[in-house]
Amino acid sequence: MSIKIIALGSGVCANGCAPGPRRFPPGFLIDYNQQLLLMDASEGIRYRIEDAGYDYGLLQEVFLSHVHPDHAAIAQLLQAKLCRALWGEPKAGVEMMNVYLHEASVQGFEQSWAWHHPEAGEKMNHFPDKFNFNIQPIRGSWEKEVFSGLTIKAFGVYHGFGQHPALGFRIQTKEGVIVYTGDTGIVDSLFENVEKADLLIADCGTRIGREETGGYGHMGPGQCGLLAYRGQVKELWLTHYVGFDAPAAMESEARKSGFAGELKVATDGLVWERS
């Protein structure tokens, strides 16, 4: 029994703004005993799944923290799965996918899908004998055992001036606990849900010195460090940062909270695994 998580994207909604290597927008792939779960699906995510050594066609469980385009290019992934089912060799797992997103964002997805596929009429699944997907509305406190031995819990967070429905996720297995904040400012729900996590993947979209709790809805490295320290987290990844601050400066700022655990400024391809 094992769990592995791969950072398929540690970047933001734009590139070319800051020095440093190219980083793709968010996506985190979990391999739990050869069962795949994806948190956030930015553009081109299927290629990055393949680059990590996996078959995107076998991905069946996708969780969206929120539906900003750099996190939720979900129509493209669904179309890729559909066409794979139509044209590819028959393979168990290719024929379906579940997409979980905040209940307040479901209607917007349905309208978008109809815009992409007007030829399907009112059907969401227009080749039901080949491929079916399910849109699962969820909210904070929702919880499910997605795979035997792996439970995921959603919790509400703060983003887009509080106007954008957004979620974080806590994944629990006997091998370890992973928490992904999604995009958020620092709020009480984070402290309640990161407690004693083995790995905390924290949004670090605010620059050093510009951290504030009442802003748009991102954290800075000092806030991420404080969250990890108070939650007694074992390992912290700082992700979704633009790149204006040097990694060493980000680490130093996060350490000011007193956090003494493992700390990494995430880059694409970073891996964490336990068995």
mmCIF file of C-alpha atoms in Angstrom:
data_model
loop_
_atom_site.group_PDB
_atom_site.id
_atom_site.type_symbol
_atom_site.label_atom_id
_atom_site.label_comp_id
_atom_site.label_asym_id
_atom_site.label_seq_id
_atom_site.Cartn_x
_atom_site.Cartn_y
_atom_site.Cartn_z
ATOM 1 C CA MET A 1 0.000 0.000 0.000
ATOM 2 C CA SER A 2 1.432 3.379 -0.961
ATOM 3 C CA ILE A 3 0.548 6.984 -1.685
ATOM 4 C CA LYS A 4 2.415 9.331 -4.002
ATOM 5 C CA ILE A 5 1.707 12.922 -4.973
ATOM 6 C CA ILE A 6 3.334 14.731 -7.890
ATOM 7 C CA ALA A 7 3.308 18.485 -8.472
ATOM 8 C CA LEU A 8 2.257 18.747 -12.116
ATOM 9 C CA GLY A 9 2.073 22.516 -11.820
ATOM 10 C CA SER A 10 3.401 24.883 -9.150
ATOM 11 C CA GLY A 11 2.960 28.084 -11.123
ATOM 12 C CA VAL A 12 0.265 30.673 -11.687
ATOM 13 C CA CYS A 13 -2.092 32.015 -14.354
ATOM 14 C CA ALA A 14 0.665 33.672 -16.412
ATOM 15 C CA ASN A 15 4.291 33.035 -17.284
ATOM 16 C CA GLY A 16 7.110 35.311 -18.360
ATOM 17 C CA CYS A 17 6.484 37.740 -15.496
ATOM 18 C CA ALA A 18 9.443 36.838 -13.311
ATOM 19 C CA PRO A 19 12.871 35.235 -13.703
ATOM 20 C CA GLY A 20 13.348 31.538 -13.120
ATOM 21 C CA PRO A 21 12.357 28.292 -14.814
ATOM 22 C CA ARG A 22 8.981 27.887 -16.457
ATOM 23 C CA ARG A 23 6.335 26.438 -14.143
ATOM 24 C CA PHE A 24 2.929 25.246 -15.265
ATOM 25 C CA PRO A 25 -0.320 26.303 -13.559
ATOM 26 C CA PRO A 26 -1.749 24.165 -10.757
ATOM 27 C CA GLY A 27 -2.290 20.438 -10.760
ATOM 28 C CA PHE A 28 -1.456 17.736 -8.208
ATOM 29 C CA LEU A 29 -1.718 14.061 -9.128
ATOM 30 C CA ILE A 30 -2.164 11.420 -6.437
ATOM 31 C CA ASP A 31 -1.347 7.775 -7.097
ATOM 32 C CA TYR A 32 -2.918 5.678 -4.359
ATOM 33 C CA ASN A 33 -2.145 2.035 -4.982
ATOM 34 C CA GLN A 34 -2.323 2.645 -8.755
ATOM 35 C CA GLN A 35 -5.591 4.561 -8.511
ATOM 36 C CA LEU A 36 -5.414 8.151 -9.741
ATOM 37 C CA LEU A 37 -6.884 11.324 -8.258
ATOM 38 C CA LEU A 38 -6.217 14.844 -9.535
ATOM 39 C CA MET A 39 -6.551 18.093 -7.606
ATOM 40 C CA ASP A 40 -7.002 20.972 -10.064
ATOM 41 C CA ALA A 41 -6.876 20.585 -13.823
ATOM 42 C CA SER A 42 -5.168 23.479 -15.567
ATOM 43 C CA GLU A 43 -4.540 23.706 -19.289
ATOM 44 C CA GLY A 44 -2.558 20.865 -20.821
ATOM 45 C CA ILE A 45 -2.795 18.737 -17.693
ATOM 46 C CA ARG A 46 -3.134 15.514 -19.701
ATOM 47 C CA TYR A 47 0.319 15.995 -21.203
ATOM 48 C CA ARG A 48 1.847 16.530 -17.784
ATOM 49 C CA ILE A 49 0.136 13.415 -16.451
ATOM 50 C CA GLU A 50 1.753 11.495 -19.308
ATOM 51 C CA ASP A 51 5.124 13.158 -18.693
ATOM 52 C CA ALA A 52 4.913 11.902 -15.096
ATOM 53 C CA GLY A 53 4.562 8.353 -16.420
ATOM 54 C CA TYR A 54 0.800 7.879 -16.154
ATOM 55 C CA ASP A 55 -2.054 7.305 -18.585
ATOM 56 C CA TYR A 56 -4.457 10.245 -18.359
ATOM 57 C CA GLY A 57 -7.145 7.997 -19.797
ATOM 58 C CA LEU A 58 -7.234 6.072 -16.514
ATOM 59 C CA LEU A 59 -7.856 9.181 -14.413
ATOM 60 C CA GLN A 60 -11.352 8.921 -12.941
ATOM 61 C CA GLU A 61 -11.462 11.286 -9.951
ATOM 62 C CA VAL A 62 -10.896 15.041 -10.398
ATOM 63 C CA PHE A 63 -11.348 17.633 -7.643
ATOM 64 C CA LEU A 64 -11.425 21.351 -8.451
ATOM 65 C CA SER A 65 -10.535 23.816 -5.717
ATOM 66 C CA HIS A 66 -12.327 26.530 -7.694
ATOM 67 C CA VAL A 67 -13.058 27.347 -11.305
ATOM 68 C CA HIS A 68 -10.636 30.096 -12.267
ATOM 69 C CA PRO A 69 -9.225 29.066 -15.671
ATOM 70 C CA ASP A 70 -5.738 28.324 -14.333
ATOM 71 C CA HIS A 71 -7.276 25.626 -12.117
ATOM 72 C CA ALA A 72 -10.223 24.369 -14.125
ATOM 73 C CA ALA A 73 -9.575 23.726 -17.826
ATOM 74 C CA ILE A 74 -11.955 20.843 -17.311
ATOM 75 C CA ALA A 75 -13.753 20.951 -20.673
ATOM 76 C CA GLN A 76 -10.480 20.189 -22.441
ATOM 77 C CA LEU A 77 -9.731 17.224 -20.189
ATOM 78 C CA LEU A 78 -13.242 15.829 -20.609
ATOM 79 C CA GLN A 79 -13.015 16.137 -24.384
ATOM 80 C CA ALA A 80 -9.647 14.366 -24.351
ATOM 81 C CA LYS A 81 -11.117 11.508 -22.313
ATOM 82 C CA LEU A 82 -14.127 11.328 -24.639
ATOM 83 C CA CYS A 83 -12.039 11.219 -27.818
ATOM 84 C CA ARG A 84 -9.690 8.721 -26.213
ATOM 85 C CA ALA A 85 -12.692 6.467 -25.553
ATOM 86 C CA LEU A 86 -13.934 6.911 -29.127
ATOM 87 C CA TRP A 87 -10.649 6.350 -30.932
ATOM 88 C CA GLY A 88 -8.367 4.459 -28.585
ATOM 89 C CA GLU A 89 -8.076 0.835 -27.643
ATOM 90 C CA PRO A 90 -10.730 -0.287 -25.129
ATOM 91 C CA LYS A 91 -9.279 -0.017 -21.638
ATOM 92 C CA ALA A 92 -10.982 -0.237 -18.258
ATOM 93 C CA GLY A 93 -11.162 3.202 -16.669
ATOM 94 C CA VAL A 94 -11.216 5.258 -19.857
ATOM 95 C CA GLU A 95 -14.996 5.169 -20.075
ATOM 96 C CA MET A 96 -15.811 7.463 -17.141
ATOM 97 C CA MET A 97 -14.728 10.361 -14.951
ATOM 98 C CA ASN A 98 -16.098 12.088 -11.857
ATOM 99 C CA VAL A 99 -15.563 15.831 -11.475
ATOM 100 C CA TYR A 100 -16.121 17.349 -8.024
ATOM 101 C CA LEU A 101 -16.542 21.099 -7.661
ATOM 102 C CA HIS A 102 -18.213 23.642 -5.428
ATOM 103 C CA GLU A 103 -21.974 23.401 -5.691
ATOM 104 C CA ALA A 104 -22.221 27.117 -6.509
ATOM 105 C CA SER A 105 -20.141 26.595 -9.673
ATOM 106 C CA VAL A 106 -22.033 23.656 -11.192
ATOM 107 C CA GLN A 107 -24.576 25.630 -13.199
ATOM 108 C CA GLY A 108 -21.828 27.670 -14.817
ATOM 109 C CA PHE A 109 -20.069 24.488 -15.916
ATOM 110 C CA GLU A 110 -23.235 23.127 -17.509
ATOM 111 C CA GLN A 111 -23.663 26.350 -19.482
ATOM 112 C CA SER A 112 -20.020 26.255 -20.568
ATOM 113 C CA TRP A 113 -20.265 22.625 -21.686
ATOM 114 C CA ALA A 114 -23.342 23.425 -23.773
ATOM 115 C CA TRP A 115 -21.395 26.305 -25.349
ATOM 116 C CA HIS A 116 -18.558 23.938 -26.253
ATOM 117 C CA HIS A 117 -20.899 21.212 -27.570
ATOM 118 C CA PRO A 118 -24.106 22.729 -28.991
ATOM 119 C CA GLU A 119 -24.400 19.724 -31.314
ATOM 120 C CA ALA A 120 -25.171 17.568 -28.279
ATOM 121 C CA GLY A 121 -28.428 19.392 -27.582
ATOM 122 C CA GLU A 122 -29.380 19.064 -23.934
ATOM 123 C CA LYS A 123 -27.276 15.955 -23.374
ATOM 124 C CA MET A 124 -24.263 16.216 -21.086
ATOM 125 C CA ASN A 125 -22.999 12.800 -22.188
ATOM 126 C CA HIS A 126 -23.574 12.583 -25.936
ATOM 127 C CA PHE A 127 -21.725 9.288 -26.509
ATOM 128 C CA PRO A 128 -23.018 7.431 -23.442
ATOM 129 C CA ASP A 129 -22.090 4.029 -24.822
ATOM 130 C CA LYS A 130 -18.426 5.137 -24.923
ATOM 131 C CA PHE A 131 -17.838 7.739 -22.209
ATOM 132 C CA ASN A 132 -19.757 9.203 -19.287
ATOM 133 C CA PHE A 133 -18.770 11.883 -16.817
ATOM 134 C CA ASN A 134 -20.477 12.944 -13.631
ATOM 135 C CA ILE A 135 -20.454 16.447 -12.181
ATOM 136 C CA GLN A 136 -20.564 16.135 -8.405
ATOM 137 C CA PRO A 137 -21.553 19.290 -6.473
ATOM 138 C CA ILE A 138 -19.798 19.512 -3.114
ATOM 139 C CA ARG A 139 -19.441 22.032 -0.296
ATOM 140 C CA GLY A 140 -17.376 22.575 2.824
ATOM 141 C CA SER A 141 -17.579 19.627 5.256
ATOM 142 C CA TRP A 142 -18.400 17.204 2.404
ATOM 143 C CA GLU A 143 -16.468 13.954 2.818
ATOM 144 C CA LYS A 144 -16.127 10.722 0.844
ATOM 145 C CA GLU A 145 -14.038 7.557 0.739
ATOM 146 C CA VAL A 146 -13.058 7.815 -2.920
ATOM 147 C CA PHE A 147 -10.849 4.730 -2.906
ATOM 148 C CA SER A 148 -10.769 1.997 -0.294
ATOM 149 C CA GLY A 149 -8.525 3.472 2.397
ATOM 150 C CA LEU A 150 -8.477 7.029 1.007
ATOM 151 C CA THR A 151 -10.935 9.631 2.260
ATOM 152 C CA ILE A 152 -11.082 13.207 1.021
ATOM 153 C CA LYS A 153 -12.761 16.037 2.886
ATOM 154 C CA ALA A 154 -13.582 19.454 1.426
ATOM 155 C CA PHE A 155 -13.542 22.668 3.437
ATOM 156 C CA GLY A 156 -14.466 26.207 2.483
ATOM 157 C CA VAL A 157 -11.745 28.820 1.934
ATOM 158 C CA TYR A 158 -11.548 32.514 0.958
ATOM 159 C CA HIS A 159 -10.760 33.616 -2.602
ATOM 160 C CA GLY A 160 -11.676 36.307 -5.101
ATOM 161 C CA PHE A 161 -12.558 38.887 -2.426
ATOM 162 C CA GLY A 162 -14.803 36.217 -0.937
ATOM 163 C CA GLN A 163 -16.959 36.186 -4.071
ATOM 164 C CA HIS A 164 -15.478 33.085 -5.709
ATOM 165 C CA PRO A 165 -16.690 29.735 -4.294
ATOM 166 C CA ALA A 166 -13.504 27.920 -3.287
ATOM 167 C CA LEU A 167 -12.466 24.781 -1.437
ATOM 168 C CA GLY A 168 -9.445 23.205 0.156
ATOM 169 C CA PHE A 169 -9.017 19.450 0.516
ATOM 170 C CA ARG A 170 -7.778 17.138 3.265
ATOM 171 C CA ILE A 171 -6.842 13.635 2.124
ATOM 172 C CA GLN A 172 -6.542 10.963 4.788
ATOM 173 C CA THR A 173 -4.957 7.532 4.418
ATOM 174 C CA LYS A 174 -3.176 5.261 6.857
ATOM 175 C CA GLU A 175 0.022 6.040 4.945
ATOM 176 C CA GLY A 176 -0.283 9.783 5.501
ATOM 177 C CA VAL A 177 -2.419 12.927 5.482
ATOM 178 C CA ILE A 178 -2.169 15.521 2.703
ATOM 179 C CA VAL A 179 -3.812 18.955 2.797
ATOM 180 C CA TYR A 180 -4.122 21.183 -0.272
ATOM 181 C CA THR A 181 -5.325 24.697 0.460
ATOM 182 C CA GLY A 182 -6.294 25.642 -3.077
ATOM 183 C CA ASP A 183 -6.230 29.413 -3.592
ATOM 184 C CA THR A 184 -7.048 31.196 -0.357
ATOM 185 C CA GLY A 185 -6.285 33.930 2.084
ATOM 186 C CA ILE A 186 -5.570 32.861 5.638
ATOM 187 C CA VAL A 187 -8.835 31.915 7.367
ATOM 188 C CA ASP A 188 -9.966 29.868 10.359
ATOM 189 C CA SER A 189 -10.996 26.875 8.248
ATOM 190 C CA LEU A 190 -7.355 26.352 7.282
ATOM 191 C CA PHE A 191 -6.179 26.046 10.875
ATOM 192 C CA GLU A 192 -9.024 23.648 11.589
ATOM 193 C CA ASN A 193 -8.122 21.328 8.714
ATOM 194 C CA VAL A 194 -4.318 21.276 8.481
ATOM 195 C CA GLU A 195 -3.778 19.812 11.946
ATOM 196 C CA LYS A 196 -0.968 17.235 12.037
ATOM 197 C CA ALA A 197 -0.848 16.856 8.262
ATOM 198 C CA ASP A 198 2.115 14.937 6.915
ATOM 199 C CA LEU A 199 2.189 17.263 3.893
ATOM 200 C CA LEU A 200 0.670 20.726 3.502
ATOM 201 C CA ILE A 201 0.551 22.158 -0.019
ATOM 202 C CA ALA A 202 -0.111 25.851 0.544
ATOM 203 C CA ASP A 203 -1.023 28.659 -1.833
ATOM 204 C CA CYS A 204 1.761 31.245 -1.668
ATOM 205 C CA GLY A 205 0.546 33.723 -4.252
ATOM 206 C CA THR A 206 1.287 36.880 -2.235
ATOM 207 C CA ARG A 207 4.739 38.458 -2.149
ATOM 208 C CA ILE A 208 6.773 38.940 0.999
ATOM 209 C CA GLY A 209 5.657 42.099 2.788
ATOM 210 C CA ARG A 210 2.280 42.192 1.084
ATOM 211 C CA GLU A 211 0.516 39.581 3.156
ATOM 212 C CA GLU A 212 -2.910 40.550 4.365
ATOM 213 C CA THR A 213 -5.906 38.561 5.493
ATOM 214 C CA GLY A 214 -8.572 40.772 3.961
ATOM 215 C CA GLY A 215 -7.283 40.985 0.404
ATOM 216 C CA TYR A 216 -8.014 39.106 -2.778
ATOM 217 C CA GLY A 217 -7.444 35.680 -1.306
ATOM 218 C CA HIS A 218 -3.851 34.414 -1.455
ATOM 219 C CA MET A 219 -1.280 33.770 1.276
ATOM 220 C CA GLY A 220 2.338 34.817 1.559
ATOM 221 C CA PRO A 221 5.206 32.664 2.829
ATOM 222 C CA GLY A 222 4.990 34.001 6.380
ATOM 223 C CA GLN A 223 1.332 33.078 6.597
ATOM 224 C CA CYS A 224 1.990 29.636 5.129
ATOM 225 C CA GLY A 225 4.720 29.068 7.703
ATOM 226 C CA LEU A 226 2.429 30.168 10.530
ATOM 227 C CA LEU A 227 -0.275 27.809 9.301
ATOM 228 C CA ALA A 228 2.169 24.896 9.201
ATOM 229 C CA TYR A 229 3.628 25.765 12.601
ATOM 230 C CA ARG A 230 0.307 26.000 14.398
ATOM 231 C CA GLY A 231 -0.975 22.882 12.669
ATOM 232 C CA GLN A 232 2.107 20.846 13.642
ATOM 233 C CA VAL A 233 2.605 19.949 9.984
ATOM 234 C CA LYS A 234 5.544 17.703 9.103
ATOM 235 C CA GLU A 235 6.288 19.021 5.604
ATOM 236 C CA LEU A 236 5.292 22.251 3.848
ATOM 237 C CA TRP A 237 5.285 22.986 0.133
ATOM 238 C CA LEU A 238 4.939 26.619 -0.963
ATOM 239 C CA THR A 239 3.184 26.639 -4.323
ATOM 240 C CA HIS A 240 1.304 28.897 -6.755
ATOM 241 C CA TYR A 241 3.859 31.702 -6.365
ATOM 242 C CA VAL A 242 4.703 34.155 -9.152
ATOM 243 C CA GLY A 243 8.464 34.066 -8.654
ATOM 244 C CA PHE A 244 9.369 37.654 -7.798
ATOM 245 C CA ASP A 245 10.791 36.604 -4.420
ATOM 246 C CA ALA A 246 13.867 34.375 -4.313
ATOM 247 C CA PRO A 247 13.209 30.848 -2.999
ATOM 248 C CA ALA A 248 15.713 31.387 -0.175
ATOM 249 C CA ALA A 249 13.858 34.531 0.903
ATOM 250 C CA MET A 250 10.533 32.673 0.820
ATOM 251 C CA GLU A 251 11.959 29.907 2.996
ATOM 252 C CA SER A 252 13.423 32.409 5.447
ATOM 253 C CA GLU A 253 10.113 34.250 5.731
ATOM 254 C CA ALA A 254 8.200 31.013 6.325
ATOM 255 C CA ARG A 255 10.668 30.000 9.059
ATOM 256 C CA LYS A 256 10.028 33.190 11.045
ATOM 257 C CA SER A 257 6.836 31.589 12.339
ATOM 258 C CA GLY A 258 8.865 28.964 14.160
ATOM 259 C CA PHE A 259 8.082 26.194 11.689
ATOM 260 C CA ALA A 260 10.937 23.684 11.840
ATOM 261 C CA GLY A 261 9.617 20.890 9.624
ATOM 262 C CA GLU A 262 10.624 20.024 6.069
ATOM 263 C CA LEU A 263 10.090 23.042 3.810
ATOM 264 C CA LYS A 264 10.198 23.196 0.020
ATOM 265 C CA VAL A 265 9.467 25.929 -2.470
ATOM 266 C CA ALA A 266 7.603 23.722 -4.917
ATOM 267 C CA THR A 267 8.720 23.213 -8.483
ATOM 268 C CA ASP A 268 7.082 21.148 -11.205
ATOM 269 C CA GLY A 269 7.822 17.459 -10.824
ATOM 270 C CA LEU A 270 8.277 17.575 -7.045
ATOM 271 C CA VAL A 271 7.249 14.242 -5.480
ATOM 272 C CA TRP A 272 6.161 13.135 -1.998
ATOM 273 C CA GLU A 273 5.447 9.492 -1.250
ATOM 274 C CA ARG A 274 4.855 7.138 1.658
ATOM 275 C CA SER A 275 4.170 3.434 2.054
#
